[in-house]
Short mmCIF file of C-alpha atoms and ligand atoms in Angstrom, two decimals:
data_model
loop_
_atom_site.label_atom_id
_atom_site.label_comp_id
_atom_site.label_asym_id
_atom_site.label_seq_id
_atom_site.Cartn_x
_atom_site.Cartn_y
_atom_site.Cartn_z
CA MET A 1 102.97 36.28 119.03
CA ASP A 2 105.95 38.36 117.89
CA SER A 3 106.47 39.18 114.21
CA PRO A 4 109.89 38.13 112.82
CA LYS A 5 111.23 41.69 113.25
CA ALA A 6 109.86 41.88 116.80
CA SER A 7 111.36 38.52 117.78
CA ALA A 8 114.79 39.70 116.54
CA ALA A 9 114.39 42.95 118.48
CA ARG A 10 113.32 41.10 121.64
CA LYS A 11 116.30 38.73 121.44
CA ALA A 12 118.68 41.69 121.09
CA LEU A 13 117.48 43.02 124.45
CA GLY A 14 119.50 40.19 126.01
CA PHE A 15 122.74 41.98 125.01
CA ILE A 16 121.89 45.12 127.03
CA LYS A 17 122.83 45.51 130.69
CA ASP A 18 122.54 48.31 133.26
CA GLY A 19 125.24 50.98 132.92
CA MET A 20 125.81 50.50 129.19
CA VAL A 21 125.96 53.10 126.44
CA VAL A 22 123.67 51.79 123.69
CA GLY A 23 123.69 52.81 120.03
CA LEU A 24 120.17 53.02 118.61
CA GLY A 25 119.88 52.08 114.95
CA SER A 26 117.29 53.28 112.45
CA GLY A 27 114.50 51.54 110.53
CA SER A 28 111.47 49.52 111.54
CA THR A 29 113.32 46.65 113.29
CA ALA A 30 115.54 49.01 115.29
CA ALA A 31 112.39 50.99 116.18
CA LEU A 32 110.85 47.88 117.75
CA PHE A 33 114.06 47.37 119.73
CA ILE A 34 114.02 50.98 120.95
CA GLU A 35 110.40 50.68 122.13
CA MET A 36 111.15 47.39 123.91
CA LEU A 37 114.30 48.83 125.50
CA GLY A 38 112.24 51.72 126.89
CA GLY A 39 109.90 49.19 128.48
CA LYS A 40 112.79 47.48 130.31
CA LYS A 41 113.55 50.59 132.44
CA LEU A 42 117.28 49.84 132.44
CA ASP A 43 119.86 52.42 133.52
CA VAL A 44 121.37 53.03 130.05
CA ALA A 45 122.42 56.05 128.00
CA CYS A 46 121.51 55.93 124.31
CA VAL A 47 123.03 57.50 121.20
CA ALA A 48 120.56 57.74 118.32
CA THR A 49 121.58 57.30 114.66
CA SER A 50 118.80 59.45 113.17
CA HIS A 51 116.17 62.05 114.01
CA ASP A 52 113.64 59.22 113.73
CA ALA A 53 115.44 56.93 116.20
CA ARG A 54 115.84 59.86 118.57
CA ALA A 55 112.12 60.68 118.47
CA ILE A 56 111.18 57.04 119.13
CA ALA A 57 113.64 56.93 122.04
CA VAL A 58 112.20 60.12 123.54
CA ARG A 59 108.69 58.63 123.37
CA ALA A 60 110.01 55.41 124.96
CA GLY A 61 111.43 57.41 127.89
CA LEU A 62 115.08 56.56 127.18
CA CYS A 63 117.96 58.73 128.34
CA LEU A 64 119.76 60.21 125.30
CA ALA A 65 123.36 61.33 124.92
CA GLU A 66 125.55 62.80 122.18
CA LEU A 67 128.85 61.23 121.19
CA ASP A 68 130.83 63.93 123.02
CA GLN A 69 129.09 62.96 126.28
CA VAL A 70 130.09 59.28 126.27
CA LYS A 71 133.44 57.47 126.16
CA GLY A 72 132.24 54.97 123.58
CA ILE A 73 129.39 52.69 122.61
CA ASP A 74 129.08 49.36 124.43
CA VAL A 75 126.44 47.80 122.17
CA ALA A 76 124.83 49.13 119.00
CA VAL A 77 121.61 47.51 117.78
CA ASP A 78 120.71 48.26 114.18
CA GLY A 79 118.88 46.76 111.21
CA ALA A 80 120.12 45.96 107.71
CA ASP A 81 118.84 45.64 104.16
CA LEU A 82 121.07 42.67 103.26
CA VAL A 83 123.24 40.24 105.21
CA ASP A 84 125.55 37.90 103.28
CA PRO A 85 126.95 34.58 104.59
CA SER A 86 130.11 36.35 105.90
CA ARG A 87 127.90 38.87 107.77
CA ASN A 88 128.80 41.74 105.45
CA LEU A 89 125.88 44.19 105.35
CA ILE A 90 124.15 46.65 103.08
CA LYS A 91 122.39 49.39 105.03
CA GLY A 92 120.85 52.78 104.32
CA MET A 93 117.52 52.22 102.59
CA GLY A 94 116.12 54.43 105.37
CA GLY A 95 118.70 57.09 104.53
CA ALA A 96 120.47 57.03 107.91
CA LEU A 97 123.68 55.28 106.85
CA ALA A 98 126.29 57.92 107.80
CA ARG A 99 125.37 58.20 111.47
CA GLU A 100 124.67 54.47 111.58
CA LYS A 101 128.17 53.76 110.34
CA VAL A 102 129.75 56.04 112.96
CA VAL A 103 127.83 54.44 115.82
CA ASP A 104 127.88 50.81 114.60
CA TYR A 105 131.64 50.92 113.92
CA LEU A 106 132.35 52.56 117.29
CA ALA A 107 130.47 49.86 119.18
CA LYS A 108 132.34 47.21 121.15
CA LYS A 109 129.55 44.86 120.10
CA PHE A 110 127.41 45.46 117.03
CA VAL A 111 124.12 43.53 117.02
CA CYS A 112 122.31 43.48 113.68
CA VAL A 113 118.59 42.69 113.89
CA VAL A 114 116.85 41.40 110.76
CA ASP A 115 114.10 39.09 109.60
CA GLU A 116 114.91 36.12 107.38
CA SER A 117 114.13 38.02 104.16
CA LYS A 118 117.39 40.00 104.63
CA MET A 119 119.63 36.89 104.59
CA LYS A 120 121.05 36.52 101.04
CA PRO A 121 123.49 34.04 99.50
CA ASP A 122 125.28 36.75 97.48
CA PHE A 123 126.34 40.34 98.06
CA ARG A 124 124.45 42.23 95.35
CA GLY A 125 121.87 44.99 95.10
CA ILE A 126 121.38 48.67 95.78
CA VAL A 127 124.15 50.33 97.80
CA PRO A 128 123.13 53.77 99.11
CA VAL A 129 125.90 56.37 98.98
CA GLU A 130 125.50 59.65 100.90
CA VAL A 131 127.08 62.60 99.08
CA ILE A 132 127.37 66.30 99.62
CA PRO A 133 124.95 67.86 97.08
CA PHE A 134 127.77 69.91 95.51
CA ALA A 135 129.50 66.70 94.37
CA ALA A 136 126.48 64.56 93.43
CA SER A 137 127.02 64.64 89.64
CA PRO A 138 130.76 63.76 89.56
CA VAL A 139 130.28 61.15 92.29
CA ALA A 140 127.44 59.51 90.33
CA ARG A 141 129.54 59.55 87.14
CA GLU A 142 132.52 57.97 88.93
CA ILE A 143 130.44 55.24 90.60
CA ALA A 144 128.91 54.38 87.21
CA GLY A 145 132.15 54.68 85.24
CA GLU A 146 134.74 53.19 87.60
CA PHE A 147 132.58 50.72 89.50
CA GLY A 148 130.03 49.75 86.83
CA ALA A 149 126.93 50.51 88.92
CA LYS A 150 123.54 51.76 87.75
CA VAL A 151 123.05 55.02 89.62
CA SER A 152 120.18 57.32 90.51
CA VAL A 153 119.73 60.13 93.00
CA ARG A 154 117.08 59.03 95.51
CA CYS A 155 113.96 61.17 95.29
CA GLY A 156 111.42 61.81 97.99
CA CYS A 157 107.89 60.69 98.62
CA GLY A 158 105.70 63.69 99.44
CA LYS A 159 108.50 65.97 98.29
CA CYS A 160 109.77 67.04 94.86
CA GLY A 161 113.41 66.30 94.07
CA PRO A 162 116.15 64.58 96.07
CA ILE A 163 115.61 63.45 99.64
CA VAL A 164 117.83 65.30 102.10
CA THR A 165 119.47 63.26 104.85
CA ASP A 166 119.67 64.18 108.54
CA ASN A 167 123.11 65.61 107.66
CA GLY A 168 121.79 67.82 104.83
CA ASN A 169 123.15 65.58 102.05
CA TRP A 170 121.75 63.59 99.12
CA ILE A 171 121.76 59.85 98.48
CA ILE A 172 122.86 58.14 95.28
CA ASP A 173 121.48 54.60 95.00
CA ALA A 174 124.07 52.49 93.19
CA GLY A 175 122.91 49.11 91.85
CA PHE A 176 125.58 46.41 91.71
CA GLY A 177 125.60 42.88 90.37
CA LYS A 178 127.38 40.23 92.44
CA VAL A 179 130.23 41.84 94.42
CA ALA A 180 133.18 39.49 95.04
CA ASN A 181 134.94 41.68 97.60
CA PRO A 182 132.52 43.95 99.52
CA GLY A 183 135.31 45.30 101.76
CA ARG A 184 137.27 46.54 98.76
CA LEU A 185 134.15 48.16 97.26
CA GLU A 186 133.40 49.83 100.61
CA SER A 187 136.90 51.36 100.66
CA GLY A 188 136.81 52.28 96.97
CA LEU A 189 133.50 54.14 97.19
CA GLN A 190 134.67 55.94 100.31
CA CYS A 191 137.69 57.36 98.43
CA ILE A 192 135.57 59.34 95.95
CA PRO A 193 135.72 63.05 96.89
CA GLY A 194 132.29 64.20 98.04
CA VAL A 195 131.20 60.83 99.45
CA VAL A 196 130.21 61.10 103.11
CA ALA A 197 129.47 57.42 103.72
CA ASN A 198 128.37 54.35 101.83
CA GLY A 199 125.98 51.63 102.87
CA ILE A 200 128.46 48.72 102.78
CA PHE A 201 129.32 47.64 106.34
CA THR A 202 132.17 45.11 106.46
CA ARG A 203 134.47 46.29 109.27
CA ASN A 204 132.84 45.76 112.67
CA ARG A 205 131.53 42.25 112.04
CA PRO A 206 128.12 42.07 113.72
CA VAL A 207 126.38 39.45 115.75
CA VAL A 208 123.33 38.89 113.54
CA VAL A 209 119.99 38.15 115.19
CA VAL A 210 117.61 36.66 112.63
CA GLY A 211 113.97 36.80 113.62
CA GLY A 212 111.47 34.16 112.61
CA LYS A 213 107.89 33.75 113.80
CA ASP A 214 108.11 34.03 117.61
CA ARG A 215 111.75 32.93 117.77
CA ALA A 216 115.14 34.25 116.74
CA LYS A 217 118.52 32.70 116.07
CA VAL A 218 121.89 34.31 116.74
CA LEU A 219 124.73 34.07 114.18
CA GLU A 220 128.22 34.93 115.41
C1 5RP B 1 118.24 52.70 107.64
C2 5RP B 1 118.77 51.32 107.69
C3 5RP B 1 117.89 50.28 108.26
O1 5RP B 1 118.53 49.70 109.35
C4 5RP B 1 117.59 49.26 107.18
O2 5RP B 1 117.00 49.93 106.08
C5 5RP B 1 116.65 48.17 107.68
O3 5RP B 1 115.38 48.70 107.95
P1 5RP B 1 114.15 47.80 108.41
O4 5RP B 1 114.48 47.26 109.77
O5 5RP B 1 112.97 48.75 108.40
O6 5RP B 1 113.98 46.69 107.40
O7 5RP B 1 119.88 51.03 107.30
O8 5RP B 1 119.09 53.57 106.94
#
């Protein structure tokens, strides 16, 4: 029997056809999808959104490409930390948000794979913000002062000090109460000098595949 994350990943396989360029998301649900995609032996080229996704894809025998080797992304399959009723997302608890945003927003179809625990009635919680280390202090002050968030620089496990992303940056975790307009907050955070990307995804509205025990439903 599939776990909820595995049933979402398995359902997402149905969106992938021979000849496609596939964006590979990061996190445990996307990892299950990558392993299953490898098992399908389809003729696809894959663009990974993190070192971790790339390593899983290599082990799964998938053919990898960089963004300058493909004309675009046909389908991106990626996880999320929160999905609201309008299918706005928070992503980035795995620290891969910047490359995820590039690939997920480029995709002609963005498929978001989650278990039911990620479906929330309100848009609220921790929004990861990737910053260049040079600007971490003023960015944190501005997010707290102008946007009213509780902020902290994310620190590592098995490492002293800030975690460093695949792009050599730091992450500020910004805690928000209920957000009425996630799209406006996404744009506002992005305007702060030194911000590389933020974990609010509102632009390329995804098809959301919600996994339950041995079954998954598709919201679009
Ligand atoms: C990584 C992400 C992940 O997609 C998100 O954290 C969900 O992960 P999981 O599938 O393990 O719950 O955004 O930066």
